[in-house]
């Protein structure tokens, strides 16, 4: 009867399942935190805080169902994962647009290309091209986004429109922007690693001895990036 409330029980020793559980709990906690802080920050940061809470709130719900699917022995919750990403990654892009007032459309479409091609590769639904080719297209979209938001300026490289606007903004915005750039550059690079782990014949053999799989890597990436993005915005806002 309690399964109705708690869902399917995880089995002892199911480390992957545990990371789904921790994911849902930490996303929920972060959501409460961002909502409470929404009331404390300056008016111009209120939308950013609300979006941060939406990102972790949407993820908390998806993690709840992903944990269920995993615990029921149905394997990797690829569809739920990508539904979550197609909602939350564009919202992360909105955070850049809220800080700078530019770049929303371009970044939005690049994130759609990245995630749709990633889904094709991971799910194998197309059957036309293999995972490597879809992954390479997703990777190009990712690199373009990293350039556009100014990640390359960390090494003195060139910047796209959003990166330029971040650098020229006033107050605490450039510092917050720099943190978000680090998340996109380092935090987001966790995902292609997870993707390669999940693609047979890529590195899946090489890392066979390690207690890592695609879902654990994605779950770690989501916790770092979704909560981290909100914390970066919050630290600028408070
Ligand atoms: C909250 C969720 C986030 C921040 C998800 C980000 C996802 C990515 C940056 C995914 C990138 C991928 C590649 C760069 C190549 C392989 C396919 C993907 C979709 C895993």
PDB file of C-alpha atoms and ligand atoms in Angstrom:
ATOM      1  CA  UNK A   1       0.000   0.000   0.000  1.00  0.00           C
ATOM      2  CA  UNK A   2       2.827   2.413   0.808  1.00  0.00           C
ATOM      3  CA  UNK A   3       4.206   1.792  -2.651  1.00  0.00           C
ATOM      4  CA  UNK A   4       1.593   4.269  -3.781  1.00  0.00           C
ATOM      5  CA  UNK A   5       3.349   6.975  -1.811  1.00  0.00           C
ATOM      6  CA  UNK A   6       6.923   5.797  -1.828  1.00  0.00           C
ATOM      7  CA  UNK A   7       7.008   4.098  -5.185  1.00  0.00           C
ATOM      8  CA  UNK A   8       8.836   0.847  -5.800  1.00  0.00           C
ATOM      9  CA  UNK A   9      11.426   0.033  -3.145  1.00  0.00           C
ATOM     10  CA  UNK A  10      15.091   0.126  -3.985  1.00  0.00           C
ATOM     11  CA  UNK A  11      17.015  -3.057  -3.292  1.00  0.00           C
ATOM     12  CA  UNK A  12      19.904  -2.940  -0.804  1.00  0.00           C
ATOM     13  CA  UNK A  13      23.231  -2.518  -2.589  1.00  0.00           C
ATOM     14  CA  UNK A  14      21.677  -0.788  -5.612  1.00  0.00           C
ATOM     15  CA  UNK A  15      24.140   2.109  -5.794  1.00  0.00           C
ATOM     16  CA  UNK A  16      22.789   3.479  -9.072  1.00  0.00           C
ATOM     17  CA  UNK A  17      19.259   3.476  -7.630  1.00  0.00           C
ATOM     18  CA  UNK A  18      20.574   5.261  -4.564  1.00  0.00           C
ATOM     19  CA  UNK A  19      21.988   8.082  -6.708  1.00  0.00           C
ATOM     20  CA  UNK A  20      18.520   8.530  -8.267  1.00  0.00           C
ATOM     21  CA  UNK A  21      17.038   8.744  -4.765  1.00  0.00           C
ATOM     22  CA  UNK A  22      19.671  11.234  -3.550  1.00  0.00           C
ATOM     23  CA  UNK A  23      19.062  13.187  -6.750  1.00  0.00           C
ATOM     24  CA  UNK A  24      15.346  13.623  -6.052  1.00  0.00           C
ATOM     25  CA  UNK A  25      15.907  14.593  -2.420  1.00  0.00           C
ATOM     26  CA  UNK A  26      18.689  17.092  -3.109  1.00  0.00           C
ATOM     27  CA  UNK A  27      16.759  18.694  -5.994  1.00  0.00           C
ATOM     28  CA  UNK A  28      13.761  19.090  -3.685  1.00  0.00           C
ATOM     29  CA  UNK A  29      15.893  20.631  -0.929  1.00  0.00           C
ATOM     30  CA  UNK A  30      17.507  23.038  -3.408  1.00  0.00           C
ATOM     31  CA  UNK A  31      14.061  24.046  -4.701  1.00  0.00           C
ATOM     32  CA  UNK A  32      12.868  24.945  -1.216  1.00  0.00           C
ATOM     33  CA  UNK A  33      16.070  26.901  -0.633  1.00  0.00           C
ATOM     34  CA  UNK A  34      15.781  28.902  -3.876  1.00  0.00           C
ATOM     35  CA  UNK A  35      12.104  29.654  -3.233  1.00  0.00           C
ATOM     36  CA  UNK A  36      12.813  30.908   0.268  1.00  0.00           C
ATOM     37  CA  UNK A  37      15.713  33.012  -1.026  1.00  0.00           C
ATOM     38  CA  UNK A  38      13.470  34.408  -3.748  1.00  0.00           C
ATOM     39  CA  UNK A  39      11.813  36.467  -1.036  1.00  0.00           C
ATOM     40  CA  UNK A  40      15.159  37.822   0.222  1.00  0.00           C
ATOM     41  CA  UNK A  41      16.921  39.038  -2.923  1.00  0.00           C
ATOM     42  CA  UNK A  42      16.839  42.323  -4.784  1.00  0.00           C
ATOM     43  CA  UNK A  43      13.932  42.815  -7.167  1.00  0.00           C
ATOM     44  CA  UNK A  44      16.060  42.518 -10.325  1.00  0.00           C
ATOM     45  CA  UNK A  45      17.215  39.020  -9.329  1.00  0.00           C
ATOM     46  CA  UNK A  46      13.791  37.633  -8.440  1.00  0.00           C
ATOM     47  CA  UNK A  47      13.139  36.115 -11.866  1.00  0.00           C
ATOM     48  CA  UNK A  48      16.567  34.437 -11.831  1.00  0.00           C
ATOM     49  CA  UNK A  49      15.869  32.879  -8.429  1.00  0.00           C
ATOM     50  CA  UNK A  50      12.465  31.676  -9.574  1.00  0.00           C
ATOM     51  CA  UNK A  51      13.983  30.056 -12.669  1.00  0.00           C
ATOM     52  CA  UNK A  52      16.640  28.393 -10.467  1.00  0.00           C
ATOM     53  CA  UNK A  53      13.830  26.929  -8.341  1.00  0.00           C
ATOM     54  CA  UNK A  54      11.940  25.788 -11.447  1.00  0.00           C
ATOM     55  CA  UNK A  55      15.031  23.965 -12.766  1.00  0.00           C
ATOM     56  CA  UNK A  56      15.580  21.976  -9.569  1.00  0.00           C
ATOM     57  CA  UNK A  57      11.817  21.537  -9.019  1.00  0.00           C
ATOM     58  CA  UNK A  58      11.284  20.021 -12.467  1.00  0.00           C
ATOM     59  CA  UNK A  59      14.311  17.783 -11.889  1.00  0.00           C
ATOM     60  CA  UNK A  60      13.035  16.668  -8.459  1.00  0.00           C
ATOM     61  CA  UNK A  61       9.820  15.365 -10.041  1.00  0.00           C
ATOM     62  CA  UNK A  62      11.651  13.613 -12.878  1.00  0.00           C
ATOM     63  CA  UNK A  63      14.135  12.066 -10.452  1.00  0.00           C
ATOM     64  CA  UNK A  64      11.256  10.680  -8.410  1.00  0.00           C
ATOM     65  CA  UNK A  65       9.913   8.854 -11.464  1.00  0.00           C
ATOM     66  CA  UNK A  66      13.349   7.914 -12.791  1.00  0.00           C
ATOM     67  CA  UNK A  67      14.151   6.271  -9.451  1.00  0.00           C
ATOM     68  CA  UNK A  68      10.887   4.325  -9.715  1.00  0.00           C
ATOM     69  CA  UNK A  69      11.621   3.143 -13.214  1.00  0.00           C
ATOM     70  CA  UNK A  70      15.128   2.074 -12.251  1.00  0.00           C
ATOM     71  CA  UNK A  71      13.921   0.342  -9.055  1.00  0.00           C
ATOM     72  CA  UNK A  72      11.269  -1.550 -11.027  1.00  0.00           C
ATOM     73  CA  UNK A  73      14.094  -3.117 -13.049  1.00  0.00           C
ATOM     74  CA  UNK A  74      13.148  -1.303 -16.255  1.00  0.00           C
ATOM     75  CA  UNK A  75      16.707  -0.060 -16.838  1.00  0.00           C
ATOM     76  CA  UNK A  76      17.982   3.356 -17.788  1.00  0.00           C
ATOM     77  CA  UNK A  77      15.166   5.944 -17.845  1.00  0.00           C
ATOM     78  CA  UNK A  78      16.297   7.494 -21.127  1.00  0.00           C
ATOM     79  CA  UNK A  79      12.947   9.087 -22.063  1.00  0.00           C
ATOM     80  CA  UNK A  80      12.364  10.694 -18.650  1.00  0.00           C
ATOM     81  CA  UNK A  81      15.978  11.854 -18.593  1.00  0.00           C
ATOM     82  CA  UNK A  82      15.717  13.641 -21.923  1.00  0.00           C
ATOM     83  CA  UNK A  83      12.267  15.077 -21.129  1.00  0.00           C
ATOM     84  CA  UNK A  84      13.817  16.562 -17.997  1.00  0.00           C
ATOM     85  CA  UNK A  85      16.777  17.958 -19.958  1.00  0.00           C
ATOM     86  CA  UNK A  86      14.679  19.446 -22.755  1.00  0.00           C
ATOM     87  CA  UNK A  87      12.814  21.419 -20.071  1.00  0.00           C
ATOM     88  CA  UNK A  88      15.682  22.304 -17.746  1.00  0.00           C
ATOM     89  CA  UNK A  89      18.560  23.053 -20.151  1.00  0.00           C
ATOM     90  CA  UNK A  90      16.593  25.804 -21.958  1.00  0.00           C
ATOM     91  CA  UNK A  91      15.761  27.201 -18.508  1.00  0.00           C
ATOM     92  CA  UNK A  92      19.479  27.289 -17.726  1.00  0.00           C
ATOM     93  CA  UNK A  93      19.910  29.242 -20.944  1.00  0.00           C
ATOM     94  CA  UNK A  94      17.221  31.622 -19.675  1.00  0.00           C
ATOM     95  CA  UNK A  95      19.497  32.353 -16.699  1.00  0.00           C
ATOM     96  CA  UNK A  96      22.123  33.742 -19.097  1.00  0.00           C
ATOM     97  CA  UNK A  97      19.476  35.762 -20.914  1.00  0.00           C
ATOM     98  CA  UNK A  98      18.111  37.168 -17.643  1.00  0.00           C
ATOM     99  CA  UNK A  99      21.598  38.293 -16.604  1.00  0.00           C
ATOM    100  CA  UNK A 100      22.457  39.863 -19.972  1.00  0.00           C
ATOM    101  CA  UNK A 101      19.233  40.524 -21.890  1.00  0.00           C
ATOM    102  CA  UNK A 102      20.651  38.888 -25.051  1.00  0.00           C
ATOM    103  CA  UNK A 103      21.184  35.557 -26.782  1.00  0.00           C
ATOM    104  CA  UNK A 104      18.080  33.690 -25.703  1.00  0.00           C
ATOM    105  CA  UNK A 105      16.951  32.419 -29.095  1.00  0.00           C
ATOM    106  CA  UNK A 106      20.313  31.217 -30.397  1.00  0.00           C
ATOM    107  CA  UNK A 107      21.171  29.392 -27.194  1.00  0.00           C
ATOM    108  CA  UNK A 108      17.707  27.887 -27.016  1.00  0.00           C
ATOM    109  CA  UNK A 109      17.930  26.363 -30.500  1.00  0.00           C
ATOM    110  CA  UNK A 110      21.475  25.135 -29.915  1.00  0.00           C
ATOM    111  CA  UNK A 111      20.325  23.366 -26.745  1.00  0.00           C
ATOM    112  CA  UNK A 112      17.447  21.752 -28.657  1.00  0.00           C
ATOM    113  CA  UNK A 113      19.854  20.483 -31.353  1.00  0.00           C
ATOM    114  CA  UNK A 114      22.245  19.167 -28.686  1.00  0.00           C
ATOM    115  CA  UNK A 115      19.553  17.261 -26.797  1.00  0.00           C
ATOM    116  CA  UNK A 116      17.501  15.938 -29.720  1.00  0.00           C
ATOM    117  CA  UNK A 117      20.579  14.544 -31.471  1.00  0.00           C
ATOM    118  CA  UNK A 118      21.841  13.174 -28.132  1.00  0.00           C
ATOM    119  CA  UNK A 119      18.499  11.419 -27.661  1.00  0.00           C
ATOM    120  CA  UNK A 120      18.628   9.929 -31.152  1.00  0.00           C
ATOM    121  CA  UNK A 121      22.088   8.539 -30.454  1.00  0.00           C
ATOM    122  CA  UNK A 122      21.316   7.236 -26.996  1.00  0.00           C
ATOM    123  CA  UNK A 123      17.927   5.666 -27.712  1.00  0.00           C
ATOM    124  CA  UNK A 124      18.841   4.270 -31.114  1.00  0.00           C
ATOM    125  CA  UNK A 125      15.362   5.232 -32.394  1.00  0.00           C
ATOM    126  CA  UNK A 126      16.614   6.453 -35.740  1.00  0.00           C
ATOM    127  CA  UNK A 127      18.568   3.397 -36.707  1.00  0.00           C
ATOM    128  CA  UNK A 128      20.007   5.542 -39.502  1.00  0.00           C
ATOM    129  CA  UNK A 129      23.166   6.798 -37.944  1.00  0.00           C
ATOM    130  CA  UNK A 130      25.112   5.395 -35.065  1.00  0.00           C
ATOM    131  CA  UNK A 131      25.635   6.824 -31.610  1.00  0.00           C
ATOM    132  CA  UNK A 132      29.054   8.247 -32.490  1.00  0.00           C
ATOM    133  CA  UNK A 133      27.726  10.431 -35.294  1.00  0.00           C
ATOM    134  CA  UNK A 134      24.735  11.760 -33.323  1.00  0.00           C
ATOM    135  CA  UNK A 135      27.060  12.324 -30.369  1.00  0.00           C
ATOM    136  CA  UNK A 136      29.451  14.317 -32.570  1.00  0.00           C
ATOM    137  CA  UNK A 137      26.608  16.588 -33.760  1.00  0.00           C
ATOM    138  CA  UNK A 138      25.467  17.090 -30.152  1.00  0.00           C
ATOM    139  CA  UNK A 139      29.084  17.819 -29.243  1.00  0.00           C
ATOM    140  CA  UNK A 140      29.337  20.548 -31.898  1.00  0.00           C
ATOM    141  CA  UNK A 141      26.181  22.219 -30.576  1.00  0.00           C
ATOM    142  CA  UNK A 142      27.660  22.024 -27.084  1.00  0.00           C
ATOM    143  CA  UNK A 143      30.963  23.601 -28.190  1.00  0.00           C
ATOM    144  CA  UNK A 144      29.112  26.382 -29.952  1.00  0.00           C
ATOM    145  CA  UNK A 145      27.090  27.120 -26.792  1.00  0.00           C
ATOM    146  CA  UNK A 146      30.265  27.145 -24.693  1.00  0.00           C
ATOM    147  CA  UNK A 147      31.812  29.649 -27.116  1.00  0.00           C
ATOM    148  CA  UNK A 148      28.669  31.803 -27.248  1.00  0.00           C
ATOM    149  CA  UNK A 149      28.416  32.202 -23.463  1.00  0.00           C
ATOM    150  CA  UNK A 150      32.121  33.093 -23.283  1.00  0.00           C
ATOM    151  CA  UNK A 151      33.704  29.942 -21.818  1.00  0.00           C
ATOM    152  CA  UNK A 152      36.776  30.445 -24.020  1.00  0.00           C
ATOM    153  CA  UNK A 153      37.449  33.828 -22.413  1.00  0.00           C
ATOM    154  CA  UNK A 154      38.525  31.884 -19.304  1.00  0.00           C
ATOM    155  CA  UNK A 155      41.686  31.120 -21.345  1.00  0.00           C
ATOM    156  CA  UNK A 156      41.842  34.533 -22.981  1.00  0.00           C
ATOM    157  CA  UNK A 157      40.017  33.247 -26.079  1.00  0.00           C
ATOM    158  CA  UNK A 158      37.207  34.843 -28.094  1.00  0.00           C
ATOM    159  CA  UNK A 159      33.644  35.203 -26.924  1.00  0.00           C
ATOM    160  CA  UNK A 160      30.183  35.163 -28.427  1.00  0.00           C
ATOM    161  CA  UNK A 161      27.478  37.743 -27.928  1.00  0.00           C
ATOM    162  CA  UNK A 162      26.293  36.505 -24.541  1.00  0.00           C
ATOM    163  CA  UNK A 163      29.851  36.255 -23.216  1.00  0.00           C
ATOM    164  CA  UNK A 164      30.584  39.830 -24.310  1.00  0.00           C
ATOM    165  CA  UNK A 165      27.422  41.121 -22.674  1.00  0.00           C
ATOM    166  CA  UNK A 166      28.312  39.304 -19.437  1.00  0.00           C
ATOM    167  CA  UNK A 167      31.794  40.851 -19.379  1.00  0.00           C
ATOM    168  CA  UNK A 168      30.396  44.360 -19.898  1.00  0.00           C
ATOM    169  CA  UNK A 169      27.551  44.130 -17.391  1.00  0.00           C
ATOM    170  CA  UNK A 170      27.790  45.913 -14.069  1.00  0.00           C
ATOM    171  CA  UNK A 171      27.753  44.983 -10.407  1.00  0.00           C
ATOM    172  CA  UNK A 172      28.038  41.325  -9.526  1.00  0.00           C
ATOM    173  CA  UNK A 173      26.841  40.071 -12.914  1.00  0.00           C
ATOM    174  CA  UNK A 174      30.294  39.510 -14.495  1.00  0.00           C
ATOM    175  CA  UNK A 175      31.359  37.432 -11.475  1.00  0.00           C
ATOM    176  CA  UNK A 176      28.160  35.378 -11.586  1.00  0.00           C
ATOM    177  CA  UNK A 177      28.610  34.981 -15.345  1.00  0.00           C
ATOM    178  CA  UNK A 178      32.135  33.662 -14.849  1.00  0.00           C
ATOM    179  CA  UNK A 179      30.820  31.005 -12.470  1.00  0.00           C
ATOM    180  CA  UNK A 180      28.158  29.962 -14.965  1.00  0.00           C
ATOM    181  CA  UNK A 181      30.828  29.771 -17.683  1.00  0.00           C
ATOM    182  CA  UNK A 182      32.829  27.339 -15.525  1.00  0.00           C
ATOM    183  CA  UNK A 183      29.714  25.222 -15.060  1.00  0.00           C
ATOM    184  CA  UNK A 184      29.104  25.091 -18.818  1.00  0.00           C
ATOM    185  CA  UNK A 185      32.762  24.342 -19.564  1.00  0.00           C
ATOM    186  CA  UNK A 186      33.554  21.783 -16.865  1.00  0.00           C
ATOM    187  CA  UNK A 187      30.201  20.777 -15.360  1.00  0.00           C
ATOM    188  CA  UNK A 188      28.478  20.174 -18.679  1.00  0.00           C
ATOM    189  CA  UNK A 189      31.448  18.194 -20.049  1.00  0.00           C
ATOM    190  CA  UNK A 190      30.440  15.445 -17.591  1.00  0.00           C
ATOM    191  CA  UNK A 191      27.511  14.570 -19.896  1.00  0.00           C
ATOM    192  CA  UNK A 192      29.426  13.527 -23.006  1.00  0.00           C
ATOM    193  CA  UNK A 193      31.491  11.295 -20.694  1.00  0.00           C
ATOM    194  CA  UNK A 194      28.293   9.624 -19.473  1.00  0.00           C
ATOM    195  CA  UNK A 195      27.093   9.266 -23.052  1.00  0.00           C
ATOM    196  CA  UNK A 196      30.319   7.523 -24.064  1.00  0.00           C
ATOM    197  CA  UNK A 197      30.029   5.182 -21.081  1.00  0.00           C
ATOM    198  CA  UNK A 198      26.545   4.251 -22.267  1.00  0.00           C
ATOM    199  CA  UNK A 199      27.583   3.609 -25.851  1.00  0.00           C
ATOM    200  CA  UNK A 200      28.769   0.066 -26.426  1.00  0.00           C
ATOM    201  CA  UNK A 201      32.235  -0.341 -27.809  1.00  0.00           C
ATOM    202  CA  UNK A 202      33.321   3.164 -26.899  1.00  0.00           C
ATOM    203  CA  UNK A 203      34.742   3.285 -23.416  1.00  0.00           C
ATOM    204  CA  UNK A 204      32.234   0.880 -21.876  1.00  0.00           C
ATOM    205  CA  UNK A 205      34.931  -1.817 -21.863  1.00  0.00           C
ATOM    206  CA  UNK A 206      37.769   0.365 -20.641  1.00  0.00           C
ATOM    207  CA  UNK A 207      35.972   1.415 -17.480  1.00  0.00           C
ATOM    208  CA  UNK A 208      34.479  -2.002 -16.844  1.00  0.00           C
ATOM    209  CA  UNK A 209      36.251  -2.392 -13.488  1.00  0.00           C
ATOM    210  CA  UNK A 210      34.991   0.919 -12.075  1.00  0.00           C
ATOM    211  CA  UNK A 211      31.750   1.381 -10.136  1.00  0.00           C
ATOM    212  CA  UNK A 212      30.534   3.879 -12.742  1.00  0.00           C
ATOM    213  CA  UNK A 213      27.838   3.700 -15.340  1.00  0.00           C
ATOM    214  CA  UNK A 214      26.055   6.190 -17.553  1.00  0.00           C
ATOM    215  CA  UNK A 215      23.246   6.869 -15.080  1.00  0.00           C
ATOM    216  CA  UNK A 216      25.567   7.521 -12.142  1.00  0.00           C
ATOM    217  CA  UNK A 217      27.598   9.949 -14.255  1.00  0.00           C
ATOM    218  CA  UNK A 218      24.451  11.763 -15.456  1.00  0.00           C
ATOM    219  CA  UNK A 219      23.072  11.908 -11.910  1.00  0.00           C
ATOM    220  CA  UNK A 220      26.296  13.428 -10.589  1.00  0.00           C
ATOM    221  CA  UNK A 221      26.317  15.904 -13.491  1.00  0.00           C
ATOM    222  CA  UNK A 222      22.739  16.979 -12.811  1.00  0.00           C
ATOM    223  CA  UNK A 223      23.327  17.521  -9.090  1.00  0.00           C
ATOM    224  CA  UNK A 224      26.444  19.619  -9.738  1.00  0.00           C
ATOM    225  CA  UNK A 225      24.996  21.647 -12.578  1.00  0.00           C
ATOM    226  CA  UNK A 226      21.367  22.229 -11.643  1.00  0.00           C
ATOM    227  CA  UNK A 227      22.048  23.052  -8.006  1.00  0.00           C
ATOM    228  CA  UNK A 228      25.329  24.807  -8.856  1.00  0.00           C
ATOM    229  CA  UNK A 229      23.742  27.096 -11.448  1.00  0.00           C
ATOM    230  CA  UNK A 230      21.161  28.231  -8.904  1.00  0.00           C
ATOM    231  CA  UNK A 231      23.818  28.738  -6.225  1.00  0.00           C
ATOM    232  CA  UNK A 232      25.903  30.860  -8.614  1.00  0.00           C
ATOM    233  CA  UNK A 233      22.916  33.075  -9.398  1.00  0.00           C
ATOM    234  CA  UNK A 234      22.002  33.251  -5.723  1.00  0.00           C
ATOM    235  CA  UNK A 235      25.523  34.284  -4.715  1.00  0.00           C
ATOM    236  CA  UNK A 236      25.287  37.206  -7.165  1.00  0.00           C
ATOM    237  CA  UNK A 237      21.799  38.090  -5.991  1.00  0.00           C
ATOM    238  CA  UNK A 238      22.278  38.155  -2.251  1.00  0.00           C
TER     239      UNK A 238
HETATM  240  C1  LIG B   1      20.331  19.677 -16.074  1.00  0.00           C
HETATM  241  C2  LIG B   1      20.784  19.050 -17.235  1.00  0.00           C
HETATM  242  C3  LIG B   1      21.852  19.456 -17.988  1.00  0.00           C
HETATM  243  C4  LIG B   1      22.677  20.652 -17.640  1.00  0.00           C
HETATM  244  C5  LIG B   1      22.157  18.649 -19.117  1.00  0.00           C
HETATM  245  C6  LIG B   1      23.141  18.904 -19.982  1.00  0.00           C
HETATM  246  C7  LIG B   1      23.399  18.000 -21.033  1.00  0.00           C
HETATM  247  C8  LIG B   1      24.435  18.068 -21.902  1.00  0.00           C
HETATM  248  C9  LIG B   1      25.433  19.188 -21.899  1.00  0.00           C
HETATM  249  C10 LIG B   1      24.548  16.987 -22.872  1.00  0.00           C
HETATM  250  C11 LIG B   1      25.477  16.900 -23.823  1.00  0.00           C
HETATM  251  C12 LIG B   1      25.691  15.822 -24.787  1.00  0.00           C
HETATM  252  C13 LIG B   1      26.820  15.934 -25.591  1.00  0.00           C
HETATM  253  C14 LIG B   1      27.709  17.143 -25.544  1.00  0.00           C
HETATM  254  C15 LIG B   1      27.237  14.877 -26.573  1.00  0.00           C
HETATM  255  C16 LIG B   1      26.554  13.574 -26.331  1.00  0.00           C
HETATM  256  C17 LIG B   1      25.100  13.726 -26.123  1.00  0.00           C
HETATM  257  C18 LIG B   1      24.761  14.610 -24.903  1.00  0.00           C
HETATM  258  C19 LIG B   1      23.317  15.041 -25.142  1.00  0.00           C
HETATM  259  C20 LIG B   1      24.834  13.734 -23.649  1.00  0.00           C
END
